[in-house]
Amino acid sequence: DMSGDFSIGYETMRATGGGGNAIDVHMYANGGGDYLYHYSDNSPTSYGIGSLGGSCTNTSAKAYTYDVWVNNVFTKSGSTFTWYKNGVSECTWTDSGWGAGNNAMTVAIGVNYDLVQQYLTGGTDEFFFIDRAITSTEAVAFDAGTKPSGTVFYNSMNDPSQLYSEDESVSATSTTGTIGTALQNPDLIFTDTNLPDNTDTLSVGG
């Protein structure tokens, strides 16, 4: 859900001469009438970064070097967007038109949101999404290899144990349960709307 506050982090590297694309997409989120983008242009070697209602101003700090990995984090807090490059806040802009309907956006890393155009020739790694704006301290920590606490989704290509892994952080709003009195035949019924796979009731025994 990208209608409220959120953070997206990922690492990308654009390779020299590969693909021949004038523009390579590092990240593109689209849906609900809005979009958030990050691309690199090969002439000059600079980033295009922004959303429907605002963008970063191109500066030398946002220039990139071919074949060098860059750690990227986008955060949204209220109507304020911030982009961190290698743990350093490089730009901030305001997009007051970001809509509440952005709860089903498609986020593509290394390719346009349609998954077929302006692909990144190089590499991607260390993707995370979290439904809050992380702090500058957390952005520095992510650049050093530590994912933010409470991460909803995390994927690391250089750690096989993390391939297609998902970390979910949910908080129960209410729980009810009863346990039968006979120890040799316990009867446990647990009800919680946060149980996985849309299962609201877990029964054991009885």
CSV table of N, CA and C in Angstrom, one decimal, residues 17-153:
chain,number,residue,atom,x,y,z
A,17,GLY,N,28.2,0.5,-21.6
A,17,GLY,CA,27.9,0.1,-23.0
A,17,GLY,C,26.9,-1.0,-23.2
A,18,GLY,N,26.3,-1.6,-22.1
A,18,GLY,CA,25.4,-2.7,-22.3
A,18,GLY,C,24.0,-2.2,-22.8
A,19,GLY,N,23.4,-2.9,-23.7
A,19,GLY,CA,22.0,-2.7,-24.1
A,19,GLY,C,21.9,-1.5,-25.0
A,20,GLY,N,22.7,-0.5,-25.0
A,20,GLY,CA,22.6,0.7,-25.9
A,20,GLY,C,21.4,1.6,-25.6
A,21,ASN,N,20.8,1.5,-24.4
A,21,ASN,CA,19.6,2.3,-24.1
A,21,ASN,C,20.0,3.7,-23.7
A,22,ALA,N,19.3,4.7,-24.3
A,22,ALA,CA,19.5,6.1,-23.9
A,22,ALA,C,19.1,6.3,-22.4
A,23,ILE,N,18.0,5.6,-22.0
A,23,ILE,CA,17.5,5.6,-20.7
A,23,ILE,C,17.4,4.2,-20.1
A,24,ASP,N,17.9,4.0,-18.9
A,24,ASP,CA,17.8,2.8,-18.2
A,24,ASP,C,17.0,3.1,-16.9
A,25,VAL,N,15.9,2.3,-16.7
A,25,VAL,CA,15.1,2.4,-15.5
A,25,VAL,C,15.7,1.7,-14.3
A,26,HIS,N,15.9,2.4,-13.2
A,26,HIS,CA,16.4,1.8,-12.0
A,26,HIS,C,15.2,1.3,-11.1
A,27,MET,N,14.1,2.2,-11.1
A,27,MET,CA,12.9,1.8,-10.3
A,27,MET,C,11.8,2.6,-10.9
A,28,TYR,N,10.6,2.0,-11.0
A,28,TYR,CA,9.4,2.7,-11.5
A,28,TYR,C,8.2,2.1,-10.8
A,29,ALA,N,7.5,3.0,-10.1
A,29,ALA,CA,6.2,2.6,-9.5
A,29,ALA,C,5.1,3.3,-10.2
A,30,ASN,N,4.0,2.5,-10.5
A,30,ASN,CA,2.9,3.1,-11.3
A,30,ASN,C,1.6,2.5,-10.8
A,31,GLY,N,0.6,3.4,-10.8
A,31,GLY,CA,-0.7,2.9,-10.5
A,31,GLY,C,-1.5,3.9,-9.7
A,32,GLY,N,-2.8,3.9,-9.8
A,32,GLY,CA,-3.7,4.8,-9.0
A,32,GLY,C,-3.6,6.2,-9.6
A,33,GLY,N,-3.1,6.4,-10.8
A,33,GLY,CA,-3.0,7.7,-11.4
A,33,GLY,C,-1.7,8.5,-11.1
A,34,ASP,N,-0.9,7.9,-10.2
A,34,ASP,CA,0.4,8.6,-9.9
A,34,ASP,C,1.6,7.6,-10.3
A,35,TYR,N,2.8,8.2,-10.2
A,35,TYR,CA,4.0,7.4,-10.4
A,35,TYR,C,5.2,7.9,-9.7
A,36,LEU,N,6.1,7.1,-9.5
A,36,LEU,CA,7.4,7.4,-8.8
A,36,LEU,C,8.5,6.8,-9.7
A,37,TYR,N,9.5,7.6,-10.1
A,37,TYR,CA,10.4,7.1,-11.0
A,37,TYR,C,11.9,7.4,-10.6
A,38,HIS,N,12.8,6.5,-11.2
A,38,HIS,CA,14.2,6.7,-11.0
A,38,HIS,C,14.9,6.1,-12.3
A,39,TYR,N,15.4,6.9,-13.1
A,39,TYR,CA,16.1,6.4,-14.3
A,39,TYR,C,17.5,7.1,-14.4
A,40,SER,N,18.3,6.5,-15.3
A,40,SER,CA,19.6,7.2,-15.6
A,40,SER,C,19.7,7.4,-17.1
A,41,ASP,N,20.3,8.5,-17.4
A,41,ASP,CA,20.4,9.0,-18.8
A,41,ASP,C,21.9,8.9,-19.2
A,42,ASN,N,22.2,8.3,-20.4
A,42,ASN,CA,23.6,8.1,-20.7
A,42,ASN,C,24.3,9.4,-21.3
A,43,SER,N,23.5,10.5,-21.5
A,43,SER,CA,24.2,11.7,-22.0
A,43,SER,C,23.4,12.9,-21.5
A,44,PRO,N,23.7,13.5,-20.4
A,44,PRO,CA,24.9,13.2,-19.5
A,44,PRO,C,24.6,12.1,-18.6
A,45,THR,N,25.6,11.6,-17.9
A,45,THR,CA,25.3,10.5,-16.9
A,45,THR,C,24.7,11.0,-15.6
A,46,SER,N,23.4,11.2,-15.7
A,46,SER,CA,22.7,11.8,-14.5
A,46,SER,C,21.4,11.0,-14.3
A,47,TYR,N,20.9,11.2,-13.1
A,47,TYR,CA,19.6,10.6,-12.7
A,47,TYR,C,18.4,11.4,-13.0
A,48,GLY,N,17.3,10.8,-13.4
A,48,GLY,CA,16.0,11.4,-13.4
A,48,GLY,C,15.2,10.8,-12.2
A,49,ILE,N,14.8,11.6,-11.2
A,49,ILE,CA,14.2,11.2,-10.0
A,49,ILE,C,13.0,12.0,-9.7
A,50,GLY,N,11.9,11.4,-9.4
A,50,GLY,CA,10.7,12.2,-9.0
A,50,GLY,C,9.4,11.5,-9.0
A,51,SER,N,8.3,12.2,-9.0
A,51,SER,CA,7.0,11.7,-9.0
A,51,SER,C,6.1,12.5,-9.9
A,52,LEU,N,4.9,12.2,-10.0
A,52,LEU,CA,4.0,13.0,-10.9
A,52,LEU,C,4.0,14.5,-10.5
A,53,GLY,N,4.0,14.8,-9.2
A,53,GLY,CA,3.9,16.2,-8.8
A,53,GLY,C,5.1,16.9,-8.4
A,54,GLY,N,6.3,16.3,-8.6
A,54,GLY,CA,7.6,16.9,-8.2
A,54,GLY,C,8.8,16.1,-8.6
A,55,SER,N,9.9,16.7,-8.4
A,55,SER,CA,11.1,15.9,-8.8
A,55,SER,C,12.4,16.5,-8.2
A,56,CYS,N,13.5,15.8,-8.2
A,56,CYS,CA,14.8,16.3,-7.8
A,56,CYS,C,15.3,17.2,-8.8
A,57,THR,N,16.1,18.2,-8.4
A,57,THR,CA,16.9,19.0,-9.3
A,57,THR,C,18.2,18.3,-9.6
A,58,ASN,N,18.5,18.2,-10.8
A,58,ASN,CA,19.7,17.5,-11.2
A,58,ASN,C,21.0,18.3,-10.8
A,59,THR,N,21.8,17.6,-10.0
A,59,THR,CA,23.1,18.2,-9.5
A,59,THR,C,24.2,17.2,-9.7
A,60,SER,N,25.4,17.7,-9.5
A,60,SER,CA,26.6,16.8,-9.7
A,60,SER,C,26.5,15.7,-8.7
A,61,ALA,N,25.9,15.9,-7.5
A,61,ALA,CA,25.8,14.8,-6.5
A,61,ALA,C,25.0,13.6,-7.0
A,62,LYS,N,24.1,13.9,-7.9
A,62,LYS,CA,23.3,12.8,-8.4
A,62,LYS,C,23.9,12.1,-9.7
A,63,ALA,N,25.0,12.6,-10.2
A,63,ALA,CA,25.7,12.0,-11.3
A,63,ALA,C,26.2,10.6,-10.9
A,64,TYR,N,26.2,9.6,-11.8
A,64,TYR,CA,26.6,8.3,-11.4
A,64,TYR,C,27.8,7.9,-12.3
A,65,THR,N,28.5,6.8,-11.9
A,65,THR,CA,29.6,6.3,-12.6
A,65,THR,C,29.2,4.9,-13.1
A,66,TYR,N,29.5,4.6,-14.3
A,66,TYR,CA,29.3,3.2,-14.8
A,66,TYR,C,30.0,2.2,-14.0
A,67,ASP,N,29.3,1.0,-13.9
A,67,ASP,CA,29.9,-0.2,-13.2
A,67,ASP,C,30.1,0.0,-11.7
A,68,VAL,N,29.5,1.0,-11.1
A,68,VAL,CA,29.6,1.2,-9.7
A,68,VAL,C,28.2,1.0,-9.0
A,69,TRP,N,28.1,0.2,-8.0
A,69,TRP,CA,26.9,0.0,-7.3
A,69,TRP,C,26.5,1.2,-6.5
A,70,VAL,N,25.2,1.5,-6.5
A,70,VAL,CA,24.6,2.7,-5.8
A,70,VAL,C,23.5,2.2,-4.9
A,71,ASN,N,23.5,2.5,-3.7
A,71,ASN,CA,22.4,2.2,-2.7
A,71,ASN,C,21.4,3.3,-2.8
A,72,ASN,N,20.1,3.0,-3.0
A,72,ASN,CA,19.1,4.0,-3.2
A,72,ASN,C,18.0,3.8,-2.2
A,73,VAL,N,17.4,4.8,-1.6
A,73,VAL,CA,16.3,4.8,-0.7
A,73,VAL,C,15.3,5.9,-1.1
A,74,PHE,N,14.1,5.6,-1.3
A,74,PHE,CA,13.0,6.6,-1.4
A,74,PHE,C,12.2,6.6,-0.2
A,75,THR,N,11.9,7.7,0.4
A,75,THR,CA,10.9,7.7,1.5
A,75,THR,C,9.8,8.8,1.2
A,76,LYS,N,8.6,8.5,1.7
A,76,LYS,CA,7.5,9.4,1.6
A,76,LYS,C,7.0,9.6,3.1
A,77,SER,N,7.0,10.8,3.5
A,77,SER,CA,6.4,11.2,4.8
A,77,SER,C,5.5,12.3,4.6
A,78,GLY,N,4.2,12.1,4.7
A,78,GLY,CA,3.2,13.1,4.4
A,78,GLY,C,3.2,13.3,2.9
A,79,SER,N,3.5,14.6,2.5
A,79,SER,CA,3.6,14.9,1.1
A,79,SER,C,5.1,15.1,0.7
A,80,THR,N,6.0,14.8,1.6
A,80,THR,CA,7.4,15.0,1.4
A,80,THR,C,8.1,13.7,0.9
A,81,PHE,N,8.8,13.8,-0.2
A,81,PHE,CA,9.6,12.7,-0.7
A,81,PHE,C,11.1,13.0,-0.5
A,82,THR,N,11.9,12.0,-0.2
A,82,THR,CA,13.3,12.2,0.0
A,82,THR,C,14.0,11.0,-0.7
A,83,TRP,N,15.1,11.3,-1.4
A,83,TRP,CA,15.9,10.3,-2.0
A,83,TRP,C,17.3,10.3,-1.3
A,84,TYR,N,17.7,9.1,-0.9
A,84,TYR,CA,19.0,8.9,-0.3
A,84,TYR,C,19.9,8.1,-1.3
A,85,LYS,N,21.1,8.6,-1.5
A,85,LYS,CA,22.1,7.9,-2.3
A,85,LYS,C,23.3,7.5,-1.4
A,86,ASN,N,23.5,6.2,-1.3
A,86,ASN,CA,24.6,5.7,-0.5
A,86,ASN,C,24.5,6.2,0.9
A,87,GLY,N,23.2,6.3,1.5
A,87,GLY,CA,23.0,6.7,2.8
A,87,GLY,C,22.9,8.2,3.1
A,88,VAL,N,23.1,9.0,2.0
A,88,VAL,CA,23.1,10.4,2.1
A,88,VAL,C,21.9,11.0,1.5
A,89,SER,N,21.2,11.9,2.2
A,89,SER,CA,20.0,12.6,1.6
A,89,SER,C,20.5,13.6,0.5
A,90,GLU,N,20.1,13.3,-0.7
A,90,GLU,CA,20.5,14.1,-1.8
A,90,GLU,C,19.5,15.1,-2.3
A,91,CYS,N,18.2,14.8,-2.1
A,91,CYS,CA,17.2,15.8,-2.5
A,91,CYS,C,15.8,15.4,-1.8
A,92,THR,N,15.0,16.5,-1.7
A,92,THR,CA,13.7,16.4,-1.2
A,92,THR,C,12.7,17.2,-2.0
A,93,TRP,N,11.5,16.7,-2.2
A,93,TRP,CA,10.5,17.4,-3.0
A,93,TRP,C,9.2,17.2,-2.4
A,94,THR,N,8.2,18.0,-2.7
A,94,THR,CA,6.8,17.9,-2.2
A,94,THR,C,5.9,17.5,-3.3
A,95,ASP,N,5.0,16.5,-3.1
A,95,ASP,CA,4.0,16.1,-4.0
A,95,ASP,C,2.7,16.0,-3.2
A,96,SER,N,2.0,17.2,-3.1
A,96,SER,CA,0.8,17.2,-2.3
A,96,SER,C,-0.4,16.5,-3.0
A,97,GLY,N,-0.2,16.2,-4.3
A,97,GLY,CA,-1.3,15.5,-5.1
A,97,GLY,C,-1.2,14.0,-5.0
A,98,TRP,N,-0.2,13.5,-4.3
A,98,TRP,CA,-0.2,12.0,-4.2
A,98,TRP,C,-1.4,11.5,-3.6
A,99,GLY,N,-2.1,10.6,-4.4
A,99,GLY,CA,-3.5,10.2,-4.0
A,99,GLY,C,-3.6,9.0,-3.1
A,100,ALA,N,-4.8,9.0,-2.4
A,100,ALA,CA,-5.1,7.9,-1.5
A,100,ALA,C,-5.4,6.6,-2.3
A,101,GLY,N,-5.6,6.7,-3.6
A,101,GLY,CA,-5.9,5.5,-4.4
A,101,GLY,C,-4.6,4.7,-4.8
A,102,ASN,N,-3.5,5.1,-4.3
A,102,ASN,CA,-2.2,4.4,-4.6
A,102,ASN,C,-2.0,3.2,-3.7
A,103,ASN,N,-3.0,2.4,-3.6
A,103,ASN,CA,-2.9,1.3,-2.7
A,103,ASN,C,-2.6,0.0,-3.5
A,104,ALA,N,-2.5,0.1,-4.8
A,104,ALA,CA,-2.2,-1.1,-5.6
A,104,ALA,C,-1.3,-0.8,-6.7
A,105,MET,N,-0.2,-0.1,-6.4
A,105,MET,CA,0.8,0.3,-7.4
A,105,MET,C,1.7,-0.9,-7.7
A,106,THR,N,2.2,-1.0,-8.9
A,106,THR,CA,3.2,-1.9,-9.4
A,106,THR,C,4.6,-1.3,-9.2
A,107,VAL,N,5.5,-1.9,-8.5
A,107,VAL,CA,6.8,-1.4,-8.3
A,107,VAL,C,7.8,-2.3,-9.1
A,108,ALA,N,8.5,-1.8,-10.0
A,108,ALA,CA,9.4,-2.5,-10.8
A,108,ALA,C,10.8,-2.0,-10.6
A,109,ILE,N,11.8,-3.0,-10.3
A,109,ILE,CA,13.2,-2.6,-10.1
A,109,ILE,C,14.0,-3.1,-11.3
A,110,GLY,N,14.7,-2.2,-12.0
A,110,GLY,CA,15.5,-2.5,-13.1
A,110,GLY,C,14.8,-2.6,-14.4
A,111,VAL,N,13.5,-2.1,-14.5
A,111,VAL,CA,12.7,-2.2,-15.7
A,111,VAL,C,11.5,-1.2,-15.5
A,112,ASN,N,11.0,-0.8,-16.7
A,112,ASN,CA,9.8,0.0,-16.6
A,112,ASN,C,8.6,-0.8,-16.0
A,113,TYR,N,7.6,-0.1,-15.5
A,113,TYR,CA,6.5,-0.7,-14.8
A,113,TYR,C,5.8,-1.8,-15.6
A,114,ASP,N,5.9,-1.7,-17.0
A,114,ASP,CA,5.2,-2.7,-17.8
A,114,ASP,C,6.1,-3.9,-18.0
A,115,LEU,N,7.3,-3.9,-17.4
A,115,LEU,CA,8.2,-5.0,-17.3
A,115,LEU,C,8.8,-5.4,-18.7
A,116,VAL,N,8.7,-4.5,-19.7
A,116,VAL,CA,9.3,-4.9,-21.0
A,116,VAL,C,10.1,-3.8,-21.6
A,117,GLN,N,10.1,-2.5,-21.0
A,117,GLN,CA,10.8,-1.4,-21.7
A,117,GLN,C,11.9,-0.8,-20.8
A,118,GLN,N,12.9,-0.3,-21.4
A,118,GLN,CA,13.9,0.5,-20.8
A,118,GLN,C,14.5,-0.2,-19.6
A,119,TYR,N,14.8,-1.4,-19.8
A,119,TYR,CA,15.4,-2.3,-18.8
A,119,TYR,C,16.8,-1.7,-18.4
A,120,LEU,N,17.2,-2.0,-17.2
A,120,LEU,CA,18.5,-1.7,-16.7
A,120,LEU,C,19.6,-2.7,-17.1
A,121,THR,N,20.6,-2.2,-17.8
A,121,THR,CA,21.7,-3.1,-18.2
A,121,THR,C,22.7,-3.0,-17.1
A,122,GLY,N,22.8,-4.0,-16.2
A,122,GLY,CA,23.7,-3.9,-15.1
A,122,GLY,C,23.3,-4.9,-14.0
A,123,GLY,N,22.9,-4.4,-12.9
A,123,GLY,CA,22.5,-5.3,-11.8
A,123,GLY,C,21.6,-4.6,-10.8
A,124,THR,N,20.8,-5.4,-10.1
A,124,THR,CA,20.0,-5.0,-9.0
A,124,THR,C,20.2,-5.9,-7.8
A,125,ASP,N,19.9,-5.4,-6.6
A,125,ASP,CA,20.1,-6.2,-5.4
A,125,ASP,C,19.5,-5.5,-4.2
A,126,GLU,N,19.3,-6.2,-3.1
A,126,GLU,CA,18.9,-5.7,-1.8
A,126,GLU,C,17.7,-4.8,-1.9
A,127,PHE,N,16.6,-5.4,-2.3
A,127,PHE,CA,15.3,-4.6,-2.4
A,127,PHE,C,14.5,-4.8,-1.1
A,128,PHE,N,13.9,-3.7,-0.6
A,128,PHE,CA,13.0,-3.7,0.6
A,128,PHE,C,11.9,-2.8,0.4
A,129,PHE,N,10.8,-3.1,1.0
A,129,PHE,CA,9.6,-2.1,1.1
A,129,PHE,C,9.1,-2.1,2.5
A,130,ILE,N,8.7,-1.0,3.0
A,130,ILE,CA,8.2,-0.9,4.4
A,130,ILE,C,7.2,0.3,4.4
A,131,ASP,N,6.1,0.1,5.1
A,131,ASP,CA,5.0,1.1,5.1
A,131,ASP,C,5.2,2.2,6.1
A,132,ARG,N,6.4,2.8,6.1
A,132,ARG,CA,6.6,4.0,6.9
A,132,ARG,C,7.9,4.6,6.3
A,133,ALA,N,8.1,5.9,6.7
A,133,ALA,CA,9.3,6.6,6.2
A,133,ALA,C,10.4,6.3,7.2
A,134,ILE,N,11.5,5.6,6.7
A,134,ILE,CA,12.6,5.3,7.6
A,134,ILE,C,13.4,6.6,7.9
A,135,THR,N,14.2,6.5,8.9
A,135,THR,CA,15.0,7.7,9.3
A,135,THR,C,16.3,7.8,8.6
A,136,SER,N,16.9,8.9,8.6
A,136,SER,CA,18.2,9.1,8.0
A,136,SER,C,19.2,8.1,8.6
A,137,THR,N,19.1,7.8,9.9
A,137,THR,CA,20.0,6.8,10.5
A,137,THR,C,19.8,5.4,9.9
A,138,GLU,N,18.6,5.1,9.6
A,138,GLU,CA,18.2,3.8,9.0
A,138,GLU,C,18.7,3.7,7.6
A,139,ALA,N,18.7,4.8,6.9
A,139,ALA,CA,19.2,4.9,5.5
A,139,ALA,C,20.7,4.6,5.5
A,140,VAL,N,21.4,5.2,6.4
A,140,VAL,CA,22.8,4.9,6.6
A,140,VAL,C,23.1,3.5,6.9
A,141,ALA,N,22.3,2.9,7.8
A,141,ALA,CA,22.4,1.5,8.1
A,141,ALA,C,22.1,0.6,7.0
A,142,PHE,N,21.2,0.9,6.2
A,142,PHE,CA,20.8,0.1,5.0
A,142,PHE,C,22.0,0.1,4.0
A,143,ASP,N,22.6,1.3,3.8
A,143,ASP,CA,23.8,1.4,3.0
A,143,ASP,C,24.9,0.5,3.5
A,144,ALA,N,25.0,0.3,4.8
A,144,ALA,CA,26.0,-0.6,5.4
A,144,ALA,C,25.6,-2.0,5.5
A,145,GLY,N,24.4,-2.4,5.0
A,145,GLY,CA,23.9,-3.7,4.9
A,145,GLY,C,22.9,-4.2,5.9
A,146,THR,N,22.3,-3.3,6.7
A,146,THR,CA,21.3,-3.6,7.7
A,146,THR,C,19.9,-3.2,7.2
A,147,LYS,N,19.0,-4.1,7.0
A,147,LYS,CA,17.6,-3.7,6.6
A,147,LYS,C,16.9,-3.1,7.7
A,148,PRO,N,15.9,-2.2,7.4
A,148,PRO,CA,15.1,-1.5,8.5
A,148,PRO,C,14.3,-2.5,9.3
A,149,SER,N,14.0,-2.2,10.5
A,149,SER,CA,13.2,-3.1,11.3
A,149,SER,C,11.8,-3.0,10.9
A,150,GLY,N,11.0,-4.1,11.0
A,150,GLY,CA,9.6,-4.1,10.5
A,150,GLY,C,9.4,-4.2,9.0
A,151,THR,N,10.5,-4.5,8.3
A,151,THR,CA,10.4,-4.5,6.9
A,151,THR,C,9.3,-5.5,6.4
A,152,VAL,N,8.4,-5.0,5.5
A,152,VAL,CA,7.4,-5.9,5.0
A,152,VAL,C,7.9,-6.9,4.0
A,153,PHE,N,8.8,-6.4,3.1
A,153,PHE,CA,9.3,-7.3,2.1
A,153,PHE,C,10.8,-7.0,1.9
